[in-house]
Amino acid sequence: MNTQLLLIQVFNGLVNGAFYALLSLGLAVIFGMLRIVNFMHGALYMLGAFTAFALGQAFGLGFWPSLILAPILVGLLGMVLERTLLSRLYGLDPSYNLLLTFGLTLLTQDLVKQFMLSHYAVSSAPYTPPAALAGVVNLGFVVFPKYRLFVIVLSLVICLLTWFIIEKTRVGAIIRASTENPTVTRAFGINVSKWVTGVFGVGVGLAGLAGVLAAPIYSVEPYMGAELIITTFAVVVIGGLGSILGSVITGFAVGVLAAVGSALYPPIANTLVFILMALVLLVRPSGLFGLPEGAK
Amino acid sequence: MQKKTLSALVATAALAAVTGALAQSVKLSDNVVKVGVLTDLSGVYSELSGQGSVKAAQMAADDFMAANPAFRGKVQVIGVDHQNKADVASNKAAEMIDRQNVDMLVDMPTSSAALAASEVAKNKKVVAMVVTGGTTALTNEKCNKYTFHYAYDNYMLANGTGSAVTKRGGKTWYIIYPNYAFGQDLNRQMTAAIQENGGKLVAPSDATPFPNTDFSSYLLKAQGLKPKIFGTMQAGADLVNVVKQYNEFGLKNQGIGLGIGLLFETDVAALGQDAFAGAIATVPWFWNLDARSRVWAAKFEKAFGKKPTWAQAGVYSATMTYLQAVARAKTDDSDAVVKALEGYSFDDFFARNATIRPQDHRVILDVHTVQVKPKAQAKEAGDIFTRVSTIPAAKAFMPLSESKCKM
């Protein structure tokens, strides 16, 4: 493979990287703050895509309004689930919330499938990029879809914004305090459980956002999150569980690596990330950006 | 009043006489012919076969009983979910045969599940008619006395699409295929068909992971290679992703056409037919092929609420062909039915100029290369295909000289 082709694939890999980054960012926020391993993240990503489709069908809303509305709706659903179900499992072994979120995943997938079949007679939904971003642009070294460039830029902005809020602002300070020492934080008059619900909603909303962004690129079908979530978990592990910066950087890096890998030797494309995960775990068990247990 | 009673009596007597005649002339095990539709009722193929296949088999049973008074009330249809898994297909097939006394299995999407069920059919000496499974192994190294392969197979797809597209000027190809039995087989067959017609591959075919959502790497590679045709052997949800991204990357405007290995009406519906417009594929049938087809399709739509896919139409035809063989053999004893099927030539709304080859049990029939219409040209909902050409039965399928079947 020549240098130009390699460059093209590096560039192309940033698109998938953007999805990995957005999804693992949500997982990292939720795990870092709340210690919940949210296995339902893939299903919520799928719900983001389907909500965008449904909003279009029911209210004629195009891509842009859906890009704002669908993540909010998915985030609200997440908050309801956190209040009614997940909150009952705090303090129990993490495997309980893993089982719960896994069960919710199966339920969501089947409900969406049944809904689609009964309303639209197909279980996969058509969705095209907005008119302003349709078509391709010649970048000189490659002809690339405009929409994919937009995905790279937008997800970079969102990732930086999230990182900034959590690390550099007062809101972020409260969130971090609420999760590191809830008792002391409560003593300062802060309603910790409300913050927890809010953080979960935002993390899940990020998955919904990724789903809307994915709708014009990938087939919108009930199981679209199932494959992706496994890679995303690998990204989170490589980056370091709960590390926000780690998940963003690793997300983009894994996307690039997989794209280059699949161009060089296609059969390895899907395995590459797991090989990387195994290697990283051998050398740094807490992940590239994770702090070793007890360091906090 | 008296007259009415009398005629009722006469009618009853006449019916009894007919039934008596049946008892003498037709020998049915446990007095019924039971058809088992082994299908995918919940997974990825449930839209293209599934409940629609069960309905199609039931329609065949009803039509057969209406036309053959001797069998009235004696044909039953049941549908069972094999979840596209070989082990489940094997268990369910055995259970249907042993516990529910099924005389014949039909449909069987997913090649691995079809092969597993065919093995059970062989061991238990029950007729299996594979309609929706595509692997050519069923009539080659894995062929057996009780298995028949209906409607289509990978050789027919490759031979049809590969030849048609290459002859229409698609001389240079770049192919991707999902890395499992079905995709590998289809890639081999397609490559051979392209080369036989004077075309060539501009680069070796790429095996992609299965399942897979992102095909951008291969589309970018195609941009660089500039073949006339980008060939995809993907199916179902993977195919939808490939085609969606093919459009996104604007390959058509760069002069790179689309060649599709296996296409079902449901894939086109999932993405909208404009996304597929211009693509060429090979199918054994489609609902608005001609007047005969439309009549049956209208009947199906009335009963099921949706237009039939070619898989579901194939299930009707296969079930009917089996039942007619039972009628000719005057028994549902499988050895006698197999004998009645072998070498049989027929013609129905689905299978034209059809013959059942005794040597490998391949059911050969006329097949059609079709092109997907743009939405603007569709005259009604579901009007998606334009017929490009018809390949006569004798040329559409693997010639016997190439078959590895030893029965």
PDB file of C-alpha atoms in Angstrom, chain A residues 150-267:
ATOM      1  CA  PHE A 150     -19.104  17.062   9.560  1.00  0.00           C
ATOM      2  CA  VAL A 151     -19.239  13.999  11.851  1.00  0.00           C
ATOM      3  CA  ILE A 152     -15.521  14.277  12.609  1.00  0.00           C
ATOM      4  CA  VAL A 153     -15.690  17.994  13.399  1.00  0.00           C
ATOM      5  CA  LEU A 154     -18.884  17.878  15.472  1.00  0.00           C
ATOM      6  CA  SER A 155     -17.800  14.947  17.609  1.00  0.00           C
ATOM      7  CA  LEU A 156     -14.427  16.573  18.291  1.00  0.00           C
ATOM      8  CA  VAL A 157     -16.213  19.705  19.470  1.00  0.00           C
ATOM      9  CA  ILE A 158     -18.599  17.731  21.714  1.00  0.00           C
ATOM     10  CA  CYS A 159     -15.760  15.687  23.215  1.00  0.00           C
ATOM     11  CA  LEU A 160     -13.690  18.776  24.019  1.00  0.00           C
ATOM     12  CA  LEU A 161     -16.718  20.530  25.461  1.00  0.00           C
ATOM     13  CA  THR A 162     -17.559  17.603  27.744  1.00  0.00           C
ATOM     14  CA  TRP A 163     -13.984  17.323  28.899  1.00  0.00           C
ATOM     15  CA  PHE A 164     -13.853  21.062  29.575  1.00  0.00           C
ATOM     16  CA  ILE A 165     -17.089  21.084  31.585  1.00  0.00           C
ATOM     17  CA  ILE A 166     -16.076  18.203  33.781  1.00  0.00           C
ATOM     18  CA  GLU A 167     -12.484  19.203  34.376  1.00  0.00           C
ATOM     19  CA  LYS A 168     -12.560  22.982  34.372  1.00  0.00           C
ATOM     20  CA  THR A 169     -15.941  24.287  35.556  1.00  0.00           C
ATOM     21  CA  ARG A 170     -17.824  24.580  38.828  1.00  0.00           C
ATOM     22  CA  VAL A 171     -20.521  22.210  37.569  1.00  0.00           C
ATOM     23  CA  GLY A 172     -17.823  19.674  36.866  1.00  0.00           C
ATOM     24  CA  ALA A 173     -16.375  20.166  40.314  1.00  0.00           C
ATOM     25  CA  ILE A 174     -19.760  19.440  41.918  1.00  0.00           C
ATOM     26  CA  ILE A 175     -20.198  16.316  39.813  1.00  0.00           C
ATOM     27  CA  ARG A 176     -16.782  15.020  40.699  1.00  0.00           C
ATOM     28  CA  ALA A 177     -17.299  15.785  44.356  1.00  0.00           C
ATOM     29  CA  SER A 178     -20.738  14.098  44.387  1.00  0.00           C
ATOM     30  CA  THR A 179     -19.321  10.877  43.135  1.00  0.00           C
ATOM     31  CA  GLU A 180     -16.049  10.799  45.063  1.00  0.00           C
ATOM     32  CA  ASN A 181     -17.522  11.595  48.413  1.00  0.00           C
ATOM     33  CA  PRO A 182     -21.308  11.864  48.400  1.00  0.00           C
ATOM     34  CA  THR A 183     -21.626  12.235  52.185  1.00  0.00           C
ATOM     35  CA  VAL A 184     -19.382  15.287  52.411  1.00  0.00           C
ATOM     36  CA  THR A 185     -20.922  16.776  49.278  1.00  0.00           C
ATOM     37  CA  ARG A 186     -24.385  16.392  50.798  1.00  0.00           C
ATOM     38  CA  ALA A 187     -23.143  18.213  53.857  1.00  0.00           C
ATOM     39  CA  PHE A 188     -22.520  21.224  51.618  1.00  0.00           C
ATOM     40  CA  GLY A 189     -26.215  21.272  50.786  1.00  0.00           C
ATOM     41  CA  ILE A 190     -25.953  19.666  47.373  1.00  0.00           C
ATOM     42  CA  ASN A 191     -28.643  17.210  46.256  1.00  0.00           C
ATOM     43  CA  VAL A 192     -26.363  14.407  45.181  1.00  0.00           C
ATOM     44  CA  SER A 193     -28.964  12.022  43.786  1.00  0.00           C
ATOM     45  CA  LYS A 194     -30.299  14.724  41.453  1.00  0.00           C
ATOM     46  CA  TRP A 195     -26.800  15.302  40.106  1.00  0.00           C
ATOM     47  CA  VAL A 196     -26.333  11.583  39.629  1.00  0.00           C
ATOM     48  CA  THR A 197     -29.530  11.376  37.589  1.00  0.00           C
ATOM     49  CA  GLY A 198     -28.461  14.377  35.549  1.00  0.00           C
ATOM     50  CA  VAL A 199     -25.035  12.938  34.784  1.00  0.00           C
ATOM     51  CA  PHE A 200     -26.578   9.653  33.700  1.00  0.00           C
ATOM     52  CA  GLY A 201     -28.965  11.560  31.435  1.00  0.00           C
ATOM     53  CA  VAL A 202     -26.115  13.466  29.803  1.00  0.00           C
ATOM     54  CA  GLY A 203     -23.997  10.325  29.321  1.00  0.00           C
ATOM     55  CA  VAL A 204     -26.915   8.526  27.723  1.00  0.00           C
ATOM     56  CA  GLY A 205     -27.763  11.626  25.673  1.00  0.00           C
ATOM     57  CA  LEU A 206     -24.280  11.396  24.155  1.00  0.00           C
ATOM     58  CA  ALA A 207     -25.122   7.872  22.979  1.00  0.00           C
ATOM     59  CA  GLY A 208     -28.357   9.223  21.486  1.00  0.00           C
ATOM     60  CA  LEU A 209     -26.386  11.929  19.700  1.00  0.00           C
ATOM     61  CA  ALA A 210     -24.009   9.352  18.251  1.00  0.00           C
ATOM     62  CA  GLY A 211     -27.072   7.427  17.050  1.00  0.00           C
ATOM     63  CA  VAL A 212     -28.512  10.413  15.177  1.00  0.00           C
ATOM     64  CA  LEU A 213     -25.111  11.074  13.628  1.00  0.00           C
ATOM     65  CA  ALA A 214     -24.901   7.422  12.566  1.00  0.00           C
ATOM     66  CA  ALA A 215     -28.348   7.286  10.944  1.00  0.00           C
ATOM     67  CA  PRO A 216     -27.309   8.745   7.555  1.00  0.00           C
ATOM     68  CA  ILE A 217     -24.218   6.485   7.365  1.00  0.00           C
ATOM     69  CA  TYR A 218     -25.201   3.087   8.722  1.00  0.00           C
ATOM     70  CA  SER A 219     -28.266   0.921   8.283  1.00  0.00           C
ATOM     71  CA  VAL A 220     -30.789   2.004  10.912  1.00  0.00           C
ATOM     72  CA  GLU A 221     -31.906  -1.322  12.371  1.00  0.00           C
ATOM     73  CA  PRO A 222     -32.716  -2.656  15.849  1.00  0.00           C
ATOM     74  CA  TYR A 223     -29.371  -4.415  16.334  1.00  0.00           C
ATOM     75  CA  MET A 224     -27.088  -1.644  15.064  1.00  0.00           C
ATOM     76  CA  GLY A 225     -25.737  -0.980  18.549  1.00  0.00           C
ATOM     77  CA  ALA A 226     -25.011  -4.594  19.455  1.00  0.00           C
ATOM     78  CA  GLU A 227     -21.768  -4.942  17.487  1.00  0.00           C
ATOM     79  CA  LEU A 228     -20.574  -1.432  18.170  1.00  0.00           C
ATOM     80  CA  ILE A 229     -20.948  -1.632  21.931  1.00  0.00           C
ATOM     81  CA  ILE A 230     -18.448  -4.467  22.227  1.00  0.00           C
ATOM     82  CA  THR A 231     -15.758  -2.481  20.406  1.00  0.00           C
ATOM     83  CA  THR A 232     -16.662   0.546  22.499  1.00  0.00           C
ATOM     84  CA  PHE A 233     -16.126  -1.385  25.720  1.00  0.00           C
ATOM     85  CA  ALA A 234     -12.727  -2.444  24.429  1.00  0.00           C
ATOM     86  CA  VAL A 235     -11.951   1.221  23.743  1.00  0.00           C
ATOM     87  CA  VAL A 236     -12.976   2.151  27.273  1.00  0.00           C
ATOM     88  CA  VAL A 237     -10.756  -0.576  28.720  1.00  0.00           C
ATOM     89  CA  ILE A 238      -7.781   0.463  26.588  1.00  0.00           C
ATOM     90  CA  GLY A 239      -8.243   4.134  27.477  1.00  0.00           C
ATOM     91  CA  GLY A 240      -8.664   3.412  31.141  1.00  0.00           C
ATOM     92  CA  LEU A 241     -12.059   2.892  32.777  1.00  0.00           C
ATOM     93  CA  GLY A 242     -13.587   6.220  33.640  1.00  0.00           C
ATOM     94  CA  SER A 243     -10.886   8.383  32.078  1.00  0.00           C
ATOM     95  CA  ILE A 244     -12.567  10.978  29.895  1.00  0.00           C
ATOM     96  CA  LEU A 245      -9.513  12.145  28.010  1.00  0.00           C
ATOM     97  CA  GLY A 246      -8.429   8.511  27.657  1.00  0.00           C
ATOM     98  CA  SER A 247     -11.664   7.401  26.060  1.00  0.00           C
ATOM     99  CA  VAL A 248     -11.683  10.255  23.564  1.00  0.00           C
ATOM    100  CA  ILE A 249      -8.080   9.821  22.434  1.00  0.00           C
ATOM    101  CA  THR A 250      -8.362   6.027  22.368  1.00  0.00           C
ATOM    102  CA  GLY A 251     -11.663   6.243  20.498  1.00  0.00           C
ATOM    103  CA  PHE A 252     -10.140   8.154  17.608  1.00  0.00           C
ATOM    104  CA  ALA A 253      -6.939   6.093  17.699  1.00  0.00           C
ATOM    105  CA  VAL A 254      -8.792   2.779  17.510  1.00  0.00           C
ATOM    106  CA  GLY A 255     -10.907   4.063  14.631  1.00  0.00           C
ATOM    107  CA  VAL A 256      -7.785   4.974  12.669  1.00  0.00           C
ATOM    108  CA  LEU A 257      -6.031   1.734  13.538  1.00  0.00           C
ATOM    109  CA  ALA A 258      -9.037  -0.376  12.455  1.00  0.00           C
ATOM    110  CA  ALA A 259      -9.338   1.473   9.142  1.00  0.00           C
ATOM    111  CA  VAL A 260      -5.656   1.062   8.325  1.00  0.00           C
ATOM    112  CA  GLY A 261      -5.804  -2.546   9.491  1.00  0.00           C
ATOM    113  CA  SER A 262      -8.831  -3.390   7.362  1.00  0.00           C
ATOM    114  CA  ALA A 263      -7.143  -1.899   4.298  1.00  0.00           C
ATOM    115  CA  LEU A 264      -3.877  -3.773   4.874  1.00  0.00           C
ATOM    116  CA  TYR A 265      -5.364  -7.100   5.927  1.00  0.00           C
ATOM    117  CA  PRO A 266      -9.199  -7.169   6.036  1.00  0.00           C
ATOM    118  CA  PRO A 267      -9.691 -10.326   8.134  1.00  0.00           C
TER     119      PRO A 267
END
